[in-house]
Short mmCIF file of C-alpha atoms in Angstrom, two decimals:
data_model
loop_
_atom_site.label_atom_id
_atom_site.label_comp_id
_atom_site.label_asym_id
_atom_site.label_seq_id
_atom_site.Cartn_x
_atom_site.Cartn_y
_atom_site.Cartn_z
CA UNK A 522 -40.68 16.52 -13.26
CA UNK A 523 -37.25 14.02 -13.64
CA UNK A 524 -33.83 14.96 -13.72
CA UNK A 525 -30.47 12.27 -14.36
CA UNK A 526 -27.01 12.94 -14.00
CA UNK A 527 -23.98 10.35 -13.77
CA UNK A 528 -21.33 9.58 -11.10
CA UNK A 529 -19.68 7.57 -9.34
CA UNK A 530 -18.21 6.46 -6.53
CA UNK A 531 -15.52 3.67 -4.82
CA UNK A 532 -15.64 0.35 -3.66
CA UNK A 533 -12.78 -0.91 -2.06
CA UNK A 534 -9.84 0.61 -4.84
CA UNK A 535 -12.60 0.00 -7.45
CA UNK A 536 -14.99 3.02 -8.90
CA UNK A 537 -18.61 2.20 -9.83
CA UNK A 538 -21.09 4.23 -11.39
CA UNK A 539 -23.75 6.25 -10.09
CA UNK A 540 -26.95 7.38 -11.81
CA UNK A 541 -29.02 10.07 -9.72
CA UNK A 542 -32.46 10.59 -10.58
CA UNK A 543 -34.14 13.35 -8.91
CA UNK A 544 -37.83 13.79 -8.93
CA UNK A 545 -39.51 17.16 -7.89
CA UNK A 546 -43.33 16.88 -6.60
CA UNK A 547 -45.95 19.02 -4.90
CA UNK A 548 -47.60 18.76 -1.51
CA UNK A 549 -44.97 18.80 1.49
CA UNK A 550 -41.89 20.97 1.09
CA UNK A 551 -39.05 17.76 1.95
CA UNK A 552 -36.15 16.73 0.82
CA UNK A 553 -35.84 12.26 0.14
CA UNK A 554 -32.79 10.61 -0.53
CA UNK A 555 -33.18 6.49 -1.27
CA UNK A 556 -30.75 4.46 -1.95
CA UNK A 557 -28.63 3.15 0.81
CA UNK A 558 -27.26 6.27 1.63
CA UNK A 559 -25.04 6.46 4.59
CA UNK A 560 -24.36 9.55 6.57
CA UNK A 561 -22.24 12.20 4.53
CA UNK A 562 -24.78 11.09 1.80
CA UNK A 563 -28.52 12.28 3.89
CA UNK A 564 -26.51 15.46 5.35
CA UNK A 565 -26.04 16.28 1.66
CA UNK A 566 -29.26 18.25 1.52
CA UNK A 567 -28.07 21.22 3.59
CA UNK A 568 -25.16 21.65 1.74
CA UNK A 569 -27.17 21.72 -1.30
CA UNK A 570 -29.61 23.98 -0.10
CA UNK A 571 -27.11 26.32 1.47
CA UNK A 572 -24.71 26.27 -1.62
CA UNK A 573 -27.29 26.83 -4.21
CA UNK A 574 -28.69 29.25 -2.38
CA UNK A 575 -25.53 31.55 -1.90
CA UNK A 576 -24.84 31.09 -5.47
CA UNK A 577 -27.77 32.74 -6.52
CA UNK A 578 -30.26 30.38 -7.68
CA UNK A 579 -32.82 29.69 -4.90
CA UNK A 580 -34.46 26.50 -3.81
CA UNK A 581 -37.26 25.07 -5.08
CA UNK A 582 -40.61 24.83 -2.28
CA UNK A 583 -41.09 21.83 -3.72
CA UNK A 584 -41.13 18.30 -2.61
CA UNK A 585 -37.45 16.53 -3.35
CA UNK A 586 -36.92 12.97 -3.60
CA UNK A 587 -33.19 11.73 -5.01
CA UNK A 588 -32.68 7.93 -5.68
CA UNK A 589 -29.12 7.31 -6.08
CA UNK A 590 -28.82 3.60 -8.45
CA UNK A 591 -27.88 1.14 -7.82
CA UNK A 592 -30.35 0.51 -4.73
CA UNK A 593 -28.59 -2.30 -3.40
CA UNK A 594 -25.49 -0.86 -2.53
CA UNK A 595 -24.87 1.42 0.52
CA UNK A 596 -23.54 4.85 -0.74
CA UNK A 597 -21.24 7.04 1.50
CA UNK A 598 -18.78 10.15 1.53
CA UNK A 599 -19.47 13.91 0.09
CA UNK A 600 -18.59 13.03 -3.60
CA UNK A 601 -22.31 13.06 -4.90
CA UNK A 602 -22.90 16.66 -3.72
CA UNK A 603 -22.31 18.20 -6.74
CA UNK A 604 -24.17 15.58 -8.80
CA UNK A 605 -27.02 15.79 -6.81
CA UNK A 606 -26.88 19.67 -6.89
CA UNK A 607 -26.87 19.85 -10.94
CA UNK A 608 -29.81 16.75 -10.85
CA UNK A 609 -32.32 19.39 -8.63
CA UNK A 610 -31.09 22.11 -10.61
CA UNK A 611 -31.93 20.56 -13.87
CA UNK A 612 -35.14 18.76 -12.52
CA UNK A 613 -36.14 22.40 -11.53
CA UNK A 614 -35.97 23.91 -15.15
CA UNK A 615 -32.58 25.73 -14.02
CA UNK A 616 -30.78 23.98 -16.66
CA UNK A 617 -31.22 22.72 -19.74
CA UNK A 618 -32.65 18.75 -19.93
CA UNK A 619 -30.71 18.08 -23.47
CA UNK A 620 -28.58 15.52 -24.00
CA UNK A 621 -25.68 17.72 -25.30
CA UNK A 622 -25.89 19.69 -22.48
CA UNK A 623 -26.11 16.98 -18.89
CA UNK A 624 -24.78 14.51 -21.67
CA UNK A 625 -24.68 10.60 -19.98
CA UNK A 626 -21.75 10.50 -21.12
CA UNK A 627 -20.21 12.95 -18.64
CA UNK A 628 -19.18 11.84 -14.73
CA UNK A 629 -20.14 14.81 -12.12
CA UNK A 630 -17.93 14.30 -8.41
CA UNK A 631 -17.48 16.66 -5.89
CA UNK A 632 -18.66 18.50 -2.41
CA UNK A 633 -20.10 21.16 -1.75
CA UNK A 634 -19.14 23.67 0.87
CA UNK A 635 -21.88 26.38 2.13
CA UNK A 636 -20.97 29.05 -0.57
CA UNK A 637 -21.41 27.00 -3.58
CA UNK A 638 -17.09 25.98 -3.34
CA UNK A 639 -16.22 23.11 -4.90
CA UNK A 640 -14.00 20.99 -2.46
CA UNK A 641 -11.34 18.34 -2.59
CA UNK A 642 -12.58 14.56 -2.72
CA UNK A 643 -10.58 10.64 -1.93
CA UNK A 644 -10.67 8.14 -4.83
CA UNK A 645 -10.85 10.42 -7.95
CA UNK A 646 -7.89 8.44 -9.63
CA UNK A 647 -10.46 5.12 -9.30
CA UNK A 648 -13.46 6.82 -10.73
CA UNK A 649 -11.34 8.54 -13.72
CA UNK A 650 -10.29 5.04 -14.47
CA UNK A 651 -13.48 3.37 -14.37
CA UNK A 652 -15.26 6.66 -16.77
CA UNK A 653 -12.68 5.84 -18.99
CA UNK A 654 -13.27 1.52 -18.96
CA UNK A 655 -17.16 2.64 -19.52
CA UNK A 656 -16.67 4.64 -22.55
CA UNK A 657 -17.49 7.77 -20.95
CA UNK A 658 -15.97 11.64 -22.80
CA UNK A 659 -15.74 13.28 -19.76
CA UNK A 660 -15.00 13.78 -15.91
CA UNK A 661 -16.24 16.78 -13.49
CA UNK A 662 -13.44 17.17 -10.17
CA UNK A 663 -12.62 19.86 -8.43
CA UNK A 664 -9.55 21.32 -9.13
CA UNK A 665 -7.56 20.23 -6.63
CA UNK A 666 -8.28 16.61 -7.67
CA UNK A 667 -7.19 17.84 -11.47
CA UNK A 668 -3.84 16.51 -12.03
CA UNK A 669 -4.52 13.50 -10.17
CA UNK A 670 -7.78 12.82 -12.21
CA UNK A 671 -5.29 13.60 -15.29
CA UNK A 672 -3.11 11.17 -15.38
CA UNK A 673 -5.59 8.78 -16.67
CA UNK A 674 -5.47 8.74 -20.27
CA UNK A 675 -8.60 9.06 -22.93
CA UNK A 676 -11.38 10.57 -21.12
CA UNK A 677 -11.10 14.85 -20.84
CA UNK A 678 -11.38 16.18 -17.18
CA UNK A 679 -12.93 19.01 -16.53
CA UNK A 680 -12.10 21.05 -13.23
CA UNK A 681 -14.72 23.36 -11.25
CA UNK A 682 -13.75 25.26 -8.36
CA UNK A 683 -17.57 26.73 -7.93
CA UNK A 684 -21.23 25.72 -8.80
CA UNK A 685 -21.28 28.58 -10.64
CA UNK A 686 -19.05 27.28 -12.97
CA UNK A 687 -20.92 24.23 -13.56
CA UNK A 688 -23.69 25.85 -14.08
CA UNK A 689 -22.45 28.56 -16.68
CA UNK A 690 -20.79 25.69 -18.67
CA UNK A 691 -23.24 23.69 -18.57
CA UNK A 692 -25.62 26.48 -19.78
CA UNK A 693 -22.65 27.32 -22.42
CA UNK A 694 -21.93 30.50 -20.79
CA UNK A 695 -18.40 29.85 -20.48
CA UNK A 696 -16.79 26.84 -20.63
CA UNK A 697 -14.30 24.62 -18.80
CA UNK A 698 -11.10 24.10 -20.92
CA UNK A 699 -10.17 20.40 -20.25
CA UNK A 700 -7.23 20.09 -17.45
CA UNK A 701 -3.91 19.77 -19.26
CA UNK A 702 -1.80 16.74 -18.70
CA UNK A 703 1.70 17.67 -17.32
CA UNK A 704 4.56 15.83 -19.27
CA UNK A 705 5.37 12.86 -16.15
CA UNK A 706 9.24 13.09 -14.71
CA UNK A 707 11.18 9.98 -14.98
CA UNK A 708 10.11 7.71 -12.00
CA UNK A 709 12.99 8.14 -9.07
CA UNK A 710 14.65 5.53 -6.77
CA UNK A 711 15.59 8.42 -4.19
CA UNK A 712 16.15 8.49 -0.83
CA UNK A 713 17.91 11.25 1.21
CA UNK A 714 19.79 8.49 2.98
CA UNK A 715 22.31 6.77 1.95
CA UNK A 716 24.33 3.35 2.50
CA UNK A 717 27.37 5.56 2.69
CA UNK A 718 26.96 6.80 6.07
CA UNK A 719 27.00 3.41 7.33
CA UNK A 720 30.12 2.63 9.33
CA UNK A 721 30.83 -1.43 9.34
CA UNK A 722 27.97 -3.91 9.95
CA UNK A 723 28.62 -5.70 7.06
CA UNK A 724 26.50 -8.54 7.66
CA UNK A 725 23.70 -6.64 7.44
CA UNK A 726 23.58 -4.69 4.89
CA UNK A 727 24.47 -7.91 2.82
CA UNK A 728 21.29 -9.03 4.13
CA UNK A 729 19.32 -5.96 2.96
CA UNK A 730 20.75 -6.30 -0.99
CA UNK A 731 19.37 -9.93 -0.78
CA UNK A 732 15.99 -9.17 0.66
CA UNK A 733 16.06 -6.04 -2.08
CA UNK A 734 17.26 -8.24 -4.78
CA UNK A 735 14.66 -10.68 -4.37
CA UNK A 736 11.35 -8.95 -2.41
CA UNK A 737 12.41 -10.39 1.03
CA UNK A 738 10.95 -9.78 4.28
CA UNK A 739 13.42 -9.75 6.68
CA UNK A 740 14.19 -9.44 10.38
CA UNK A 741 17.08 -7.51 12.38
CA UNK A 742 17.60 -8.78 16.55
CA UNK A 743 20.26 -7.31 18.12
CA UNK A 744 21.11 -4.75 21.47
CA UNK A 745 19.73 -1.24 21.78
CA UNK A 746 21.87 1.40 19.59
CA UNK A 747 23.39 -0.95 17.12
CA UNK A 748 22.08 0.40 14.36
CA UNK A 749 18.65 -1.50 12.71
CA UNK A 750 16.50 1.22 12.29
CA UNK A 751 18.96 3.10 11.20
CA UNK A 752 19.37 0.06 8.57
CA UNK A 753 16.55 -0.43 7.51
CA UNK A 754 15.63 3.51 7.03
CA UNK A 755 17.93 3.11 3.66
CA UNK A 756 16.06 0.30 1.76
CA UNK A 757 14.43 2.14 -0.16
CA UNK A 758 17.76 4.29 -1.69
CA UNK A 759 18.33 0.61 -3.24
CA UNK A 760 15.24 -0.59 -4.06
CA UNK A 761 14.53 -0.02 -7.96
CA UNK A 762 12.75 2.60 -9.08
CA UNK A 763 8.63 2.19 -9.25
CA UNK A 764 7.37 0.84 -13.13
CA UNK A 765 4.69 3.19 -14.43
CA UNK A 766 1.77 0.43 -13.42
CA UNK A 767 3.18 -0.07 -10.02
CA UNK A 768 2.90 3.75 -8.96
CA UNK A 769 -0.84 4.30 -11.05
CA UNK A 770 -1.84 1.59 -8.40
CA UNK A 771 0.16 2.41 -5.65
CA UNK A 772 -1.24 6.40 -6.42
CA UNK A 773 -4.87 4.54 -6.55
CA UNK A 774 -4.85 3.44 -3.05
CA UNK A 775 -3.49 6.45 -1.61
CA UNK A 776 -6.15 8.56 -3.52
CA UNK A 777 -9.06 6.00 -2.01
CA UNK A 778 -6.98 6.75 1.62
CA UNK A 779 -6.89 10.61 0.95
CA UNK A 780 -2.94 11.26 0.90
CA UNK A 781 -2.97 12.61 -2.58
CA UNK A 782 -0.95 16.06 -3.08
CA UNK A 783 -1.73 17.96 -6.12
CA UNK A 784 1.02 16.51 -7.84
CA UNK A 785 -0.60 13.78 -8.44
CA UNK A 786 0.97 10.31 -9.79
CA UNK A 787 3.38 9.02 -6.39
CA UNK A 788 7.12 8.73 -7.57
CA UNK A 789 8.67 6.71 -4.75
CA UNK A 790 8.62 3.27 -3.14
CA UNK A 791 6.66 4.11 0.01
CA UNK A 792 8.10 3.07 3.42
CA UNK A 793 5.18 3.09 6.46
CA UNK A 794 7.13 2.47 9.66
CA UNK A 795 3.49 2.90 12.47
CA UNK A 796 3.93 2.93 15.79
CA UNK A 797 3.70 0.00 17.92
CA UNK A 798 0.30 0.63 18.87
CA UNK A 799 -1.71 0.24 15.61
CA UNK A 800 -4.42 -1.25 15.93
CA UNK A 801 -4.97 -4.07 13.65
CA UNK A 802 -7.43 -1.93 12.07
CA UNK A 803 -4.95 0.54 11.84
CA UNK A 804 -2.88 -2.30 10.66
CA UNK A 805 -4.74 -4.50 8.11
CA UNK A 806 -7.25 -2.43 7.02
CA UNK A 807 -11.22 -1.96 7.85
CA UNK A 808 -13.69 0.69 9.21
CA UNK A 809 -17.29 1.37 9.05
CA UNK A 810 -19.30 2.03 7.57
CA UNK A 811 -16.66 1.40 4.33
CA UNK A 812 -13.72 -0.38 4.90
CA UNK A 813 -10.00 1.71 4.51
CA UNK A 814 -7.04 1.15 3.16
CA UNK A 815 -4.18 0.11 6.07
CA UNK A 816 -0.40 0.87 6.41
CA UNK A 817 0.18 -2.90 4.83
CA UNK A 818 -1.95 -1.56 1.31
CA UNK A 819 -0.27 2.21 1.96
CA UNK A 820 3.05 0.09 1.96
CA UNK A 821 2.46 -1.42 -1.48
CA UNK A 822 5.16 -2.36 -3.63
CA UNK A 823 7.13 -0.66 -0.91
CA UNK A 824 8.46 -1.52 2.58
CA UNK A 825 6.47 -2.18 5.87
CA UNK A 826 8.46 -1.36 8.92
CA UNK A 827 7.86 -2.57 12.37
CA UNK A 828 10.71 -1.35 14.86
CA UNK A 829 10.32 -2.95 18.36
CA UNK A 830 8.25 -6.38 16.49
CA UNK A 831 7.23 -7.91 20.48
CA UNK A 832 5.72 -4.62 21.47
CA UNK A 833 3.30 -4.95 18.91
CA UNK A 834 -0.31 -6.78 20.87
CA UNK A 835 -0.23 -10.19 19.08
CA UNK A 836 -3.46 -10.03 17.69
CA UNK A 837 -2.01 -6.94 15.60
CA UNK A 838 1.24 -9.18 14.00
CA UNK A 839 -0.94 -12.20 13.23
CA UNK A 840 -3.62 -10.39 11.18
CA UNK A 841 -0.33 -9.97 9.17
CA UNK A 842 0.00 -13.95 8.04
CA UNK A 843 -2.68 -13.62 4.75
CA UNK A 844 -1.70 -10.28 3.78
CA UNK A 845 2.09 -11.38 3.58
CA UNK A 846 1.43 -15.00 1.69
CA UNK A 847 -1.18 -13.67 -0.59
CA UNK A 848 0.07 -9.87 -1.04
CA UNK A 849 -3.42 -9.32 -0.59
CA UNK A 850 -6.12 -8.32 2.32
CA UNK A 851 -9.63 -9.39 1.97
CA UNK A 852 -12.00 -7.43 4.47
CA UNK A 853 -15.90 -8.25 4.82
CA UNK A 854 -17.89 -5.47 6.34
CA UNK A 855 -21.53 -5.51 6.34
CA UNK A 856 -22.34 -7.79 3.68
CA UNK A 857 -19.61 -5.80 1.39
CA UNK A 858 -16.02 -7.57 0.81
CA UNK A 859 -13.27 -5.44 -0.33
CA UNK A 860 -9.60 -6.52 -1.60
CA UNK A 861 -7.16 -4.14 -1.18
CA UNK A 862 -3.05 -5.02 -2.77
CA UNK A 863 -0.64 -5.91 -0.21
CA UNK A 864 2.25 -6.98 -1.71
CA UNK A 865 4.96 -5.63 0.85
CA UNK A 866 7.86 -5.88 1.57
CA UNK A 867 8.02 -6.53 5.59
CA UNK A 868 11.25 -5.18 7.77
CA UNK A 869 11.14 -5.62 11.43
CA UNK A 870 13.29 -4.87 13.94
CA UNK A 871 13.95 -6.35 17.76
CA UNK A 872 15.99 -7.33 20.78
CA UNK A 873 16.58 -10.28 21.37
CA UNK A 874 15.58 -9.99 25.46
CA UNK A 875 13.25 -7.62 27.45
CA UNK A 876 16.17 -5.69 28.81
CA UNK A 877 17.75 -5.38 25.23
CA UNK A 878 21.14 -6.58 25.91
CA UNK A 879 21.53 -10.51 25.54
CA UNK A 880 24.77 -11.01 23.27
CA UNK A 881 25.66 -7.26 24.02
CA UNK A 882 29.87 -6.74 24.25
CA UNK A 883 28.95 -3.26 26.30
CA UNK A 884 26.16 -4.48 29.08
CA UNK A 885 25.46 -7.71 30.53
CA UNK A 886 21.96 -8.99 30.13
CA UNK A 887 19.55 -9.23 33.48
CA UNK A 888 16.54 -10.87 31.96
CA UNK A 889 16.13 -14.29 33.40
CA UNK A 890 15.64 -17.39 30.64
CA UNK A 891 11.74 -17.81 31.35
CA UNK A 892 11.55 -13.47 30.76
CA UNK A 893 13.43 -14.08 27.20
CA UNK A 894 10.80 -16.77 26.23
CA UNK A 895 8.10 -15.08 27.37
CA UNK A 896 9.72 -12.06 25.35
CA UNK A 897 10.34 -14.16 21.54
CA UNK A 898 7.17 -15.91 22.32
CA UNK A 899 5.10 -12.58 21.68
CA UNK A 900 5.66 -13.42 17.91
CA UNK A 901 4.00 -16.70 16.60
CA UNK A 902 5.80 -19.17 14.77
CA UNK A 903 4.16 -19.02 11.49
CA UNK A 904 4.47 -15.10 11.58
CA UNK A 905 8.24 -16.18 11.85
CA UNK A 906 8.13 -18.50 8.85
CA UNK A 907 6.83 -15.64 6.93
CA UNK A 908 10.13 -13.66 7.71
CA UNK A 909 12.77 -15.31 4.48
CA UNK A 910 15.72 -13.62 6.34
CA UNK A 911 16.27 -13.31 9.90
CA UNK A 912 19.44 -11.46 10.89
CA UNK A 913 21.62 -10.24 13.82
CA UNK A 914 23.62 -6.88 14.57
CA UNK A 915 26.00 -7.02 16.71
CA UNK A 916 27.40 -4.04 18.71
CA UNK A 917 30.21 -1.88 16.31
CA UNK A 918 33.50 -1.38 18.35
CA UNK A 919 34.69 2.42 18.72
CA UNK A 920 37.31 1.78 15.91
CA UNK A 921 34.51 1.42 13.46
CA UNK A 922 32.84 3.96 15.24
CA UNK A 923 35.29 6.53 14.38
CA UNK A 924 36.52 6.10 11.51
CA UNK A 925 35.35 9.10 9.70
CA UNK A 926 37.59 8.50 6.01
CA UNK A 927 36.34 5.20 5.85
CA UNK A 928 32.86 5.68 4.32
CA UNK A 929 30.74 2.55 3.26
CA UNK A 930 29.68 1.44 -0.47
CA UNK A 931 27.36 3.92 -1.63
CA UNK A 932 23.63 3.37 -2.32
CA UNK A 933 23.93 3.46 -5.95
CA UNK A 934 26.00 0.95 -6.33
CA UNK A 935 24.42 -1.50 -4.16
CA UNK A 936 20.93 0.10 -6.35
CA UNK A 937 22.90 -1.20 -9.68
CA UNK A 938 23.22 -4.96 -8.46
CA UNK A 939 20.12 -5.24 -6.77
CA UNK A 940 18.34 -4.65 -10.82
CA UNK A 941 20.39 -6.61 -12.28
CA UNK A 942 19.25 -9.28 -10.28
CA UNK A 943 15.88 -8.81 -10.37
CA UNK A 944 16.32 -8.22 -14.82
CA UNK A 945 17.56 -11.59 -14.46
CA UNK A 946 14.07 -12.73 -12.27
CA UNK A 947 12.08 -11.07 -14.91
CA UNK A 948 12.76 -13.00 -17.49
CA UNK A 949 13.01 -16.14 -16.30
CA UNK A 950 9.58 -15.45 -14.43
CA UNK A 951 7.70 -13.79 -17.58
CA UNK A 952 5.21 -16.62 -17.84
CA UNK A 953 4.60 -17.08 -14.47
CA UNK A 954 3.00 -14.15 -13.69
CA UNK A 955 5.23 -12.82 -10.72
CA UNK A 956 8.26 -10.59 -10.50
CA UNK A 957 10.16 -11.41 -7.99
CA UNK A 958 12.12 -14.40 -5.38
CA UNK A 959 10.14 -14.00 -3.06
CA UNK A 960 6.70 -14.40 -5.11
CA UNK A 961 7.37 -18.05 -6.36
CA UNK A 962 5.03 -20.80 -5.46
CA UNK A 963 5.84 -24.20 -4.89
CA UNK A 964 5.52 -25.55 -8.57
CA UNK A 965 8.03 -22.54 -9.49
CA UNK A 966 10.20 -23.49 -6.50
CA UNK A 967 10.41 -26.94 -7.70
CA UNK A 968 11.41 -25.43 -11.09
CA UNK A 969 14.01 -22.90 -10.96
CA UNK A 970 15.32 -23.65 -7.16
CA UNK A 971 16.51 -26.83 -8.04
CA UNK A 972 19.30 -28.60 -6.27
CA UNK A 973 22.49 -31.11 -6.76
CA UNK A 974 23.08 -33.77 -4.73
CA UNK A 975 25.88 -31.93 -2.07
CA UNK A 976 22.87 -29.26 -1.63
CA UNK A 977 20.27 -31.34 -0.32
CA UNK A 978 22.15 -33.00 2.30
CA UNK A 979 23.23 -29.72 3.12
CA UNK A 980 19.73 -28.76 3.14
CA UNK A 981 18.73 -31.87 5.24
CA UNK A 982 21.52 -31.33 7.65
CA UNK A 983 19.68 -27.72 8.62
CA UNK A 984 15.89 -29.16 8.34
CA UNK A 985 16.92 -31.80 11.12
CA UNK A 986 19.84 -29.54 12.93
CA UNK A 987 16.64 -26.16 13.28
CA UNK A 988 13.62 -28.07 13.09
CA UNK A 989 12.88 -25.98 10.01
CA UNK A 990 8.57 -26.31 8.95
CA UNK A 991 8.09 -26.58 5.15
CA UNK A 992 7.35 -23.23 4.82
CA UNK A 993 10.83 -21.85 6.23
CA UNK A 994 12.59 -24.64 3.76
CA UNK A 995 11.02 -23.78 0.66
CA UNK A 996 11.79 -19.52 1.74
CA UNK A 997 15.53 -20.92 2.57
CA UNK A 998 15.54 -21.76 -1.54
CA UNK A 999 14.07 -18.81 -2.56
CA UNK A 1000 16.84 -16.82 -0.95
CA UNK A 1001 19.48 -18.99 -2.64
CA UNK A 1002 18.09 -18.15 -5.46
CA UNK A 1003 18.63 -14.95 -5.74
CA UNK A 1004 21.90 -14.67 -3.73
CA UNK A 1005 22.74 -16.64 -7.00
CA UNK A 1006 20.99 -14.21 -9.08
CA UNK A 1007 23.08 -11.47 -7.25
CA UNK A 1008 25.86 -13.77 -8.60
CA UNK A 1009 24.37 -14.32 -11.76
CA UNK A 1010 25.15 -17.89 -11.35
CA UNK A 1011 22.76 -20.45 -13.18
CA UNK A 1012 22.73 -22.72 -10.74
CA UNK A 1013 22.12 -22.64 -6.99
CA UNK A 1014 25.36 -23.82 -5.12
CA UNK A 1015 26.32 -24.78 -1.59
CA UNK A 1016 27.93 -21.63 -0.81
CA UNK A 1017 24.42 -19.99 -1.65
CA UNK A 1018 22.41 -22.78 0.21
CA UNK A 1019 24.91 -21.83 3.10
CA UNK A 1020 24.01 -18.49 3.06
CA UNK A 1021 20.51 -18.32 2.74
CA UNK A 1022 20.40 -21.28 5.85
CA UNK A 1023 22.99 -18.46 7.99
CA UNK A 1024 19.92 -16.14 7.41
CA UNK A 1025 17.82 -18.11 9.41
CA UNK A 1026 19.16 -16.79 13.32
CA UNK A 1027 16.00 -17.76 15.41
CA UNK A 1028 15.30 -20.83 13.74
CA UNK A 1029 18.95 -21.77 14.69
CA UNK A 1030 18.17 -20.21 18.44
CA UNK A 1031 15.13 -22.37 18.44
CA UNK A 1032 16.67 -25.61 17.26
CA UNK A 1033 19.97 -24.97 19.84
CA UNK A 1034 16.93 -24.63 22.87
CA UNK A 1035 15.25 -27.84 21.74
CA UNK A 1036 18.05 -30.23 21.38
CA UNK A 1037 19.08 -28.86 24.97
CA UNK A 1038 15.93 -29.37 26.24
CA UNK A 1039 15.96 -33.60 24.91
#
């Protein structure tokens, strides 16, 4: 006898439909799974067998063939356990085959435990989105995934805790009620760390405000203990709150990565800070047999913070170049190509030399010039070109550190200016398909970042003096446009350009070194 059940799997962050066909035959008792199953799918027969026996349904003493269609895409993971068990019981006559019972309009996913319990799986949110897009009426999911799936409107979410519950529902003995959708509260831009705790460092705080207003990448340079990491960790507190579409996309990525809790929708912009020992796969994504999102995708619509940037392996940093330019990661594994979104703000920090004290007012540097050159050469020119703002963070004087009564400007005030600047950008760029100045392409730069004659002369001198590349030149214009937006100015002025040029501290050091060598 033959039975069919609809299920699904995830490729990248996109769900696709799988038809599970089970056929029982006579002959030697065996269990065959076809349709390019990977390890966890092949092992499903042992979990299904134990779950059916422990749930009191027994095991058919017949030859079992399971086909997973389409057969030309590799299947991996444990989400197909539950639909395979249901299809097997239907083929064995333990469940009715009528369409009102095993409806093709219902998608079933879930992992089975040996006792018959249904366990949480990864990637339920993109599966629910796919089911709604294909016009299905319901999706059966593990109870722990129910709130996540319920984020998708227009489809019934049926939570199950064990195999017996689902069988009794399909037989009409104890129908499962759809998961109630909770009212979503406001998306937050909260952070327990606030800028009013920061003493001094006004230039660094200004650079963070400009970076947040335009979505620009940023690099802090300076001696140890100057406050680079402390400042970077406060950046999320001045970023605008997530839009619902951004939150849903970020939640989908975390769902695929298995990082969601039971609350469902992610409400705050992420701040990811991987250690410098991370591999290129951990940073960019990948793996086998099925690629997984890396840190750069988990930081989508948020901040990727790389502390002690030169300590990262050169090959690891170089894989960031394409995502920073395109806002996406494309990974090819075993004839499968997946895309992950990676629209991030890169924030990094580094010392000026190996010992860390070059430029410090407290300790003298002990490094030779060739050591400093090798240390800075760990970061390639193309990667530095993609960092819009480079700022020196100096040591604080004792007077600034000891001023208990003097508090900095709170994050809420800075965020108000950032949101006003972002609103100007959204209005200006509404027909361009981009949302902030950091995403401007060459055509938009020519249109929205035009300069007067005095501005052209200023930028020309900077290009010649510091040896700025064409990419760095465009980055200067985009940062200047953001500074003008913060001041709600229609045109880019020379003051905006001068500030933007001042945010290329490493380019200035390189230009001075080249002039000294010549």
